[in-house]
Short mmCIF file of C-alpha atoms in Angstrom, two decimals:
data_model
loop_
_atom_site.label_atom_id
_atom_site.label_comp_id
_atom_site.label_asym_id
_atom_site.label_seq_id
_atom_site.Cartn_x
_atom_site.Cartn_y
_atom_site.Cartn_z
CA UNK Y 1 25.39 27.30 -83.48
CA UNK Y 2 24.06 28.69 -86.70
CA UNK Y 3 27.68 29.79 -88.04
CA UNK Y 4 28.22 25.63 -88.53
CA UNK Y 5 25.51 25.70 -90.76
CA UNK Y 6 24.98 27.03 -94.02
CA UNK Y 7 23.12 26.72 -96.93
CA UNK Y 8 24.43 25.57 -100.18
CA UNK Y 9 23.37 26.59 -104.00
CA UNK Y 10 21.47 23.66 -104.23
CA UNK Y 11 19.03 24.62 -101.73
CA UNK Y 12 20.42 21.77 -99.64
CA UNK Y 13 22.05 22.29 -95.60
CA UNK Y 14 25.45 22.05 -95.00
CA UNK Y 15 27.12 21.37 -91.43
CA UNK Y 16 30.92 22.09 -91.32
CA UNK Y 17 32.52 21.59 -87.16
CA UNK Y 18 36.16 20.97 -85.92
CA UNK Y 19 35.99 18.98 -82.91
CA UNK Y 20 38.67 17.39 -81.27
CA UNK Y 21 41.00 18.11 -84.22
CA UNK Y 22 38.89 16.00 -86.61
CA UNK Y 23 36.23 18.03 -89.57
CA UNK Y 24 32.61 16.80 -89.15
CA UNK Y 25 31.13 18.05 -92.70
CA UNK Y 26 27.34 16.94 -93.75
CA UNK Y 27 24.58 18.44 -95.99
CA UNK Y 28 21.01 17.58 -95.64
CA UNK Y 29 17.73 18.35 -97.27
CA UNK Y 30 16.16 20.19 -94.32
CA UNK Y 31 17.57 22.46 -91.97
CA UNK Y 32 15.87 20.87 -89.20
CA UNK Y 33 17.91 17.69 -89.98
CA UNK Y 34 21.23 19.62 -90.43
CA UNK Y 35 20.63 21.49 -86.58
CA UNK Y 36 20.09 17.92 -85.42
CA UNK Y 37 23.17 16.27 -86.76
CA UNK Y 38 25.51 19.28 -85.25
CA UNK Y 39 23.79 18.76 -81.88
CA UNK Y 40 24.61 14.80 -82.40
CA UNK Y 41 28.41 16.14 -83.23
CA UNK Y 42 28.65 18.64 -80.41
CA UNK Y 43 27.42 16.41 -77.51
CA UNK Y 44 28.95 13.20 -79.24
CA UNK Y 45 25.46 10.89 -79.52
CA UNK Y 46 23.88 9.52 -82.59
CA UNK Y 47 21.95 11.82 -85.53
CA UNK Y 48 18.75 9.84 -86.26
CA UNK Y 49 19.09 11.45 -89.54
CA UNK Y 50 22.68 10.70 -90.59
CA UNK Y 51 21.81 7.73 -92.60
CA UNK Y 52 18.58 8.54 -93.50
CA UNK Y 53 18.15 12.14 -95.16
CA UNK Y 54 21.65 12.82 -95.76
CA UNK Y 55 21.44 14.59 -99.43
CA UNK Y 56 24.12 13.46 -101.66
CA UNK Y 57 25.61 17.03 -102.63
CA UNK Y 58 26.22 18.17 -106.03
CA UNK Y 59 29.65 19.44 -107.95
CA UNK Y 60 28.48 22.96 -106.89
CA UNK Y 61 28.26 22.41 -103.06
CA UNK Y 62 32.39 20.83 -103.54
CA UNK Y 63 33.32 24.32 -105.30
CA UNK Y 64 31.58 25.78 -102.48
CA UNK Y 65 33.02 23.78 -99.89
CA UNK Y 66 36.48 24.42 -101.62
CA UNK Y 67 36.14 28.03 -101.83
CA UNK Y 68 35.34 28.33 -97.95
CA UNK Y 69 38.11 26.25 -97.29
CA UNK Y 70 41.67 27.21 -95.96
CA UNK Y 71 43.18 25.93 -98.44
CA UNK Y 72 41.01 28.86 -100.95
CA UNK Y 73 42.25 31.97 -98.26
CA UNK Y 74 46.15 31.02 -98.59
CA UNK Y 75 45.94 31.68 -102.77
CA UNK Y 76 47.05 34.92 -104.49
CA UNK Y 77 44.64 37.18 -105.76
CA UNK Y 78 45.91 36.66 -108.51
CA UNK Y 79 44.64 33.00 -108.67
CA UNK Y 80 41.45 33.20 -107.12
CA UNK Y 81 40.48 35.51 -109.79
CA UNK Y 82 41.56 33.15 -112.51
CA UNK Y 83 40.00 30.68 -111.03
CA UNK Y 84 36.15 32.49 -110.72
CA UNK Y 85 36.99 33.54 -114.02
CA UNK Y 86 36.98 29.63 -115.32
CA UNK Y 87 34.05 28.25 -112.97
CA UNK Y 88 31.54 29.96 -114.53
CA UNK Y 89 31.39 27.13 -117.66
CA UNK Y 90 32.32 24.72 -115.03
CA UNK Y 91 29.24 25.26 -113.16
CA UNK Y 92 27.03 25.49 -116.22
CA UNK Y 93 28.19 22.01 -117.72
CA UNK Y 94 28.65 19.78 -114.24
CA UNK Y 95 27.17 22.01 -111.47
CA UNK Y 96 24.46 20.45 -110.61
CA UNK Y 97 25.54 16.55 -111.16
CA UNK Y 98 25.40 14.62 -108.15
CA UNK Y 99 29.08 14.43 -107.31
CA UNK Y 100 28.63 9.96 -107.19
CA UNK Y 101 27.88 10.23 -110.94
CA UNK Y 102 30.33 11.67 -112.14
CA UNK Y 103 33.17 9.49 -113.35
CA UNK Y 104 36.20 9.71 -115.38
CA UNK Y 105 33.61 9.23 -118.20
CA UNK Y 106 31.68 12.50 -117.61
CA UNK Y 107 34.56 14.33 -117.63
CA UNK Y 108 36.21 13.00 -121.10
CA UNK Y 109 32.63 13.76 -122.35
CA UNK Y 110 33.42 17.69 -121.08
CA UNK Y 111 36.43 17.68 -122.72
CA UNK Y 112 35.12 16.54 -126.49
CA UNK Y 113 32.16 19.09 -126.22
CA UNK Y 114 33.94 22.15 -124.81
CA UNK Y 115 36.39 20.92 -127.80
CA UNK Y 116 33.54 21.81 -130.40
CA UNK Y 117 31.84 25.00 -129.17
CA UNK Y 118 32.85 27.55 -130.55
CA UNK Y 119 32.87 31.66 -129.19
CA UNK Y 120 32.60 34.46 -131.42
CA UNK Y 121 36.07 36.60 -131.93
CA UNK Y 122 36.25 39.36 -134.28
CA UNK Y 123 32.82 38.18 -135.22
CA UNK Y 124 34.62 34.75 -136.41
CA UNK Y 125 33.56 31.73 -134.89
CA UNK Y 126 36.82 30.37 -133.11
CA UNK Y 127 37.24 26.94 -131.56
CA UNK Y 128 38.44 27.21 -127.49
CA UNK Y 129 41.80 26.86 -127.22
CA UNK Y 130 43.13 23.66 -125.65
CA UNK Y 131 45.00 25.95 -122.57
CA UNK Y 132 40.99 27.22 -121.77
CA UNK Y 133 40.41 23.81 -121.55
CA UNK Y 134 43.11 22.72 -119.67
CA UNK Y 135 42.42 25.41 -117.47
CA UNK Y 136 38.80 24.27 -116.74
CA UNK Y 137 40.31 20.40 -116.25
CA UNK Y 138 42.92 21.45 -113.74
CA UNK Y 139 40.09 24.05 -112.00
CA UNK Y 140 37.84 20.53 -111.99
CA UNK Y 141 40.62 18.25 -110.24
CA UNK Y 142 41.84 20.66 -107.94
CA UNK Y 143 38.81 20.59 -106.13
CA UNK Y 144 38.35 16.70 -106.04
CA UNK Y 145 41.61 16.30 -105.18
CA UNK Y 146 40.85 19.13 -102.04
CA UNK Y 147 37.81 17.34 -101.34
CA UNK Y 148 39.68 14.01 -101.17
CA UNK Y 149 42.60 15.42 -99.30
CA UNK Y 150 40.50 17.49 -96.87
CA UNK Y 151 37.25 16.19 -96.16
CA UNK Y 152 37.59 11.65 -97.74
CA UNK Y 153 36.62 10.24 -95.03
CA UNK Y 154 33.15 12.60 -95.38
CA UNK Y 155 32.53 11.86 -98.70
CA UNK Y 156 34.06 8.41 -99.45
CA UNK Y 157 30.83 7.40 -99.95
CA UNK Y 158 30.40 9.33 -103.02
CA UNK Y 159 34.19 10.00 -104.12
CA UNK Y 160 36.17 6.81 -104.80
CA UNK Y 161 38.77 8.65 -106.94
CA UNK Y 162 39.49 11.91 -108.64
CA UNK Y 163 37.83 11.20 -112.09
CA UNK Y 164 39.94 13.76 -113.57
CA UNK Y 165 42.58 11.13 -112.76
CA UNK Y 166 44.14 9.10 -116.45
CA UNK Y 167 41.63 11.33 -118.44
CA UNK Y 168 44.14 13.21 -121.42
CA UNK Y 169 44.57 16.50 -121.00
CA UNK Y 170 44.07 18.67 -124.40
CA UNK Y 171 47.69 19.39 -126.19
CA UNK Y 172 48.80 22.65 -126.42
CA UNK Y 173 52.21 21.87 -127.78
CA UNK Y 174 50.78 23.42 -131.35
CA UNK Y 175 50.96 26.79 -129.70
CA UNK Y 176 53.87 29.41 -130.78
CA UNK Y 177 56.38 29.77 -127.52
CA UNK Y 178 59.33 31.76 -128.95
CA UNK Y 179 59.54 35.25 -130.00
CA UNK Y 180 59.97 35.67 -134.18
CA UNK Y 181 62.89 37.89 -134.80
CA UNK Y 182 61.12 39.31 -138.01
CA UNK Y 183 58.25 40.12 -135.38
CA UNK Y 184 60.43 41.76 -132.59
CA UNK Y 185 62.56 43.84 -135.14
CA UNK Y 186 58.97 45.48 -136.46
CA UNK Y 187 57.81 46.35 -133.24
CA UNK Y 188 60.87 48.19 -132.29
CA UNK Y 189 61.24 49.36 -135.20
CA UNK Y 190 57.65 50.95 -134.45
CA UNK Y 191 58.73 52.17 -131.65
CA UNK Y 192 61.95 53.55 -132.65
CA UNK Y 193 61.76 57.19 -132.29
CA UNK Y 194 58.56 57.82 -130.36
CA UNK Y 195 58.81 60.06 -127.40
CA UNK Y 196 54.82 59.59 -126.07
CA UNK Y 197 54.29 57.81 -122.80
CA UNK Y 198 52.59 54.26 -124.33
CA UNK Y 199 55.29 53.72 -126.46
CA UNK Y 200 57.94 54.92 -124.70
CA UNK Y 201 56.93 52.04 -122.02
CA UNK Y 202 56.00 49.69 -124.15
CA UNK Y 203 59.18 49.43 -126.07
CA UNK Y 204 61.15 49.37 -123.56
CA UNK Y 205 59.02 47.09 -121.53
CA UNK Y 206 59.98 44.35 -124.38
CA UNK Y 207 63.35 44.87 -124.70
CA UNK Y 208 63.65 43.96 -120.75
CA UNK Y 209 61.62 40.97 -121.19
CA UNK Y 210 63.82 40.07 -124.27
CA UNK Y 211 66.83 40.93 -122.23
CA UNK Y 212 65.74 39.05 -118.36
CA UNK Y 213 62.96 36.84 -119.02
CA UNK Y 214 61.19 38.96 -116.50
CA UNK Y 215 57.50 38.21 -116.07
CA UNK Y 216 55.29 41.13 -117.24
CA UNK Y 217 54.15 41.94 -113.59
CA UNK Y 218 57.57 42.24 -112.53
CA UNK Y 219 58.93 44.82 -114.80
CA UNK Y 220 55.38 46.72 -114.39
CA UNK Y 221 56.15 47.07 -110.45
CA UNK Y 222 59.40 47.98 -110.87
CA UNK Y 223 61.24 51.19 -108.89
CA UNK Y 224 64.13 53.14 -109.75
CA UNK Y 225 65.10 51.72 -106.18
CA UNK Y 226 65.33 48.55 -107.38
CA UNK Y 227 68.03 48.77 -109.98
CA UNK Y 228 71.47 49.46 -107.91
CA UNK Y 229 74.57 49.94 -109.51
CA UNK Y 230 78.09 48.82 -108.31
CA UNK Y 231 76.49 46.34 -106.09
CA UNK Y 232 79.82 44.18 -106.88
CA UNK Y 233 82.42 43.24 -109.43
CA UNK Y 234 82.05 40.31 -111.77
CA UNK Y 235 84.80 38.05 -111.75
CA UNK Y 236 86.64 40.21 -114.45
CA UNK Y 237 86.21 43.16 -112.65
CA UNK Y 238 83.86 44.67 -114.33
CA UNK Y 239 81.26 46.20 -112.55
CA UNK Y 240 78.33 44.07 -111.31
CA UNK Y 241 74.85 45.42 -111.78
CA UNK Y 242 71.86 44.29 -110.71
CA UNK Y 243 67.75 44.63 -110.89
CA UNK Y 244 66.74 43.36 -107.61
CA UNK Y 245 62.89 42.11 -107.57
CA UNK Y 246 61.87 42.63 -103.93
CA UNK Y 247 58.60 39.85 -104.47
CA UNK Y 248 58.21 37.91 -106.98
CA UNK Y 249 55.76 35.01 -107.89
CA UNK Y 250 57.52 32.53 -105.61
CA UNK Y 251 57.34 35.25 -102.90
CA UNK Y 252 61.35 35.56 -102.82
CA UNK Y 253 63.47 38.47 -103.44
CA UNK Y 254 66.24 37.78 -106.74
CA UNK Y 255 68.68 39.46 -108.37
CA UNK Y 256 69.02 40.08 -112.01
CA UNK Y 257 71.84 40.72 -113.74
CA UNK Y 258 72.63 43.74 -115.64
CA UNK Y 259 74.44 43.06 -118.74
CA UNK Y 260 75.64 45.68 -121.77
CA UNK Y 261 71.97 45.83 -123.83
CA UNK Y 262 69.92 45.64 -121.03
CA UNK Y 263 72.06 48.99 -119.34
CA UNK Y 264 71.50 50.94 -122.47
CA UNK Y 265 67.80 50.12 -122.85
CA UNK Y 266 67.38 50.96 -118.57
CA UNK Y 267 69.37 54.17 -119.57
CA UNK Y 268 67.52 55.66 -122.62
CA UNK Y 269 64.43 55.50 -119.94
CA UNK Y 270 66.60 57.41 -117.44
CA UNK Y 271 66.79 59.64 -120.18
CA UNK Y 272 63.55 60.26 -121.04
CA UNK Y 273 62.45 60.25 -117.03
CA UNK Y 274 64.98 63.46 -116.82
CA UNK Y 275 63.87 65.33 -120.33
CA UNK Y 276 60.72 64.41 -120.96
CA UNK Y 277 58.98 64.04 -117.03
CA UNK Y 278 57.83 60.41 -118.17
CA UNK Y 279 58.40 59.59 -114.48
CA UNK Y 280 56.96 61.86 -111.79
CA UNK Y 281 58.09 61.86 -108.52
CA UNK Y 282 54.66 60.73 -107.59
CA UNK Y 283 54.53 57.58 -108.87
CA UNK Y 284 56.78 54.61 -106.81
CA UNK Y 285 57.08 52.67 -110.37
CA UNK Y 286 59.19 53.23 -113.91
CA UNK Y 287 56.16 52.16 -115.73
CA UNK Y 288 52.82 54.02 -114.19
CA UNK Y 289 49.43 54.75 -115.24
CA UNK Y 290 46.54 56.61 -113.61
CA UNK Y 291 43.65 55.30 -112.32
CA UNK Y 292 39.95 57.10 -112.92
CA UNK Y 293 40.78 58.30 -109.39
CA UNK Y 294 44.28 59.92 -110.27
CA UNK Y 295 46.09 57.63 -108.56
CA UNK Y 296 49.10 56.23 -110.05
CA UNK Y 297 49.46 52.20 -110.38
CA UNK Y 298 52.12 50.19 -112.53
CA UNK Y 299 51.61 50.15 -116.07
CA UNK Y 300 49.27 46.92 -117.96
CA UNK Y 301 51.06 46.86 -121.80
CA UNK Y 302 48.48 43.66 -122.90
CA UNK Y 303 46.10 46.32 -124.50
CA UNK Y 304 48.16 48.81 -125.93
CA UNK Y 305 50.37 45.67 -127.32
CA UNK Y 306 47.29 44.31 -128.99
CA UNK Y 307 46.65 46.97 -130.68
CA UNK Y 308 49.80 47.93 -131.54
CA UNK Y 309 50.23 44.29 -132.83
CA UNK Y 310 47.33 44.12 -135.23
CA UNK Y 311 47.73 47.79 -136.58
CA UNK Y 312 51.40 46.43 -137.79
CA UNK Y 313 49.85 43.09 -138.77
CA UNK Y 314 51.08 40.50 -136.52
CA UNK Y 315 48.81 37.84 -135.78
CA UNK Y 316 50.83 35.16 -134.25
CA UNK Y 317 49.45 35.52 -131.05
CA UNK Y 318 52.58 37.20 -129.35
CA UNK Y 319 52.68 38.10 -125.29
CA UNK Y 320 55.15 39.13 -122.89
CA UNK Y 321 55.07 35.50 -121.68
CA UNK Y 322 56.22 34.93 -125.55
CA UNK Y 323 59.63 36.60 -124.05
CA UNK Y 324 60.10 34.68 -121.02
CA UNK Y 325 60.27 31.50 -123.20
CA UNK Y 326 62.47 33.14 -125.84
CA UNK Y 327 64.71 34.04 -122.79
CA UNK Y 328 65.20 30.63 -120.90
CA UNK Y 329 65.56 28.64 -124.58
CA UNK Y 330 68.55 31.27 -125.73
CA UNK Y 331 69.70 30.86 -122.39
CA UNK Y 332 69.62 26.87 -122.69
CA UNK Y 333 71.13 26.92 -126.24
CA UNK Y 334 73.89 29.41 -125.30
CA UNK Y 335 75.21 26.47 -122.85
CA UNK Y 336 77.04 29.08 -120.86
CA UNK Y 337 75.17 28.28 -117.45
CA UNK Y 338 73.54 24.95 -115.38
CA UNK Y 339 69.72 24.65 -115.32
CA UNK Y 340 70.10 25.31 -111.41
CA UNK Y 341 71.52 29.17 -112.18
CA UNK Y 342 68.92 29.70 -115.33
CA UNK Y 343 66.25 28.86 -112.45
CA UNK Y 344 67.55 31.24 -109.83
CA UNK Y 345 67.49 33.68 -112.55
CA UNK Y 346 64.14 32.86 -114.04
CA UNK Y 347 62.56 32.71 -110.75
CA UNK Y 348 61.55 28.83 -110.79
CA UNK Y 349 61.14 26.82 -107.81
CA UNK Y 350 60.85 23.71 -109.96
CA UNK Y 351 63.40 22.53 -112.38
CA UNK Y 352 60.43 20.51 -114.34
CA UNK Y 353 59.01 23.61 -114.65
CA UNK Y 354 61.42 25.83 -115.84
CA UNK Y 355 62.75 22.88 -118.38
CA UNK Y 356 58.83 23.37 -120.07
CA UNK Y 357 59.94 26.94 -120.96
CA UNK Y 358 62.95 25.66 -122.77
CA UNK Y 359 62.10 25.24 -126.56
CA UNK Y 360 65.73 24.69 -128.15
CA UNK Y 361 66.44 25.19 -131.89
CA UNK Y 362 67.09 21.65 -132.93
CA UNK Y 363 69.92 23.02 -135.62
CA UNK Y 364 72.07 23.77 -132.64
CA UNK Y 365 71.59 20.19 -130.57
CA UNK Y 366 74.63 18.36 -131.52
#
């Protein structure tokens, strides 16, 4: 019985119990009232405290309910980590607001205030990006959507509609999403001829991203046995080589074709492994780093890429994800493949999402 009652951050006591396929959930000021309500649910009798001492939950209470549900448990660790990073500022701003007071105007005001706030970036006051504010608004919306969908009959006296509906999210279309060719050439020139492990790994990972559109996490997890030569033959009779990604973001394996340019890159990595011992047998990964305990893990290139960009004077915000946008855009511009085939190469299940990655050169549109 005690497992069905928990104390929320606001100090109220929440009762949650599934009985005969129906979820019962209420929040109370005192533990005594919560226990009485739980007993009434178990016995099927009417609680005296139900309509007299029920406490209106805060947004922080909703967040705790959202985080304790099955929906949260099914999320990927990376998604949980991102939401936990985002929720802090949200709870600071609206965490203690009663949910019946959170309206569309509340969310619109939240967006406006966040867009005016600044933080110190390299000692320079900088406004928060539209992308950051979008993430926060999306999480607020996700919490309300979950509550309405899963527990609507319990919270409907306080929540009529998701307050985020109708509030326009910040525009992010102005951000750079394709790779500047001069910056790419500058990076390749920097890595050319270098033999230290960081430069070798980072330089080749950038090229793999450019030629395949693979996610940086997928490149980091690559193993030598994921590269399959002579997998078959192409229509013109030439040997077919692929990189087989065993698990992607969508939890499905997908093959990446290896064409001439990509094969040269992989051959170069192999030569470095062979002659410079950059991939010891103990490591399962092609691109690896060591933990403080001396254990091998996938190499994370982002911090090193940032340092090298700063050194080279590249200030555009170039990241590995830009190479995914670039690859998809080039695939569309070539016009040799239909969107469905491109989505199979990139791992997108939704063509609508795929289209957001295509930023076509207007000079190539006829």
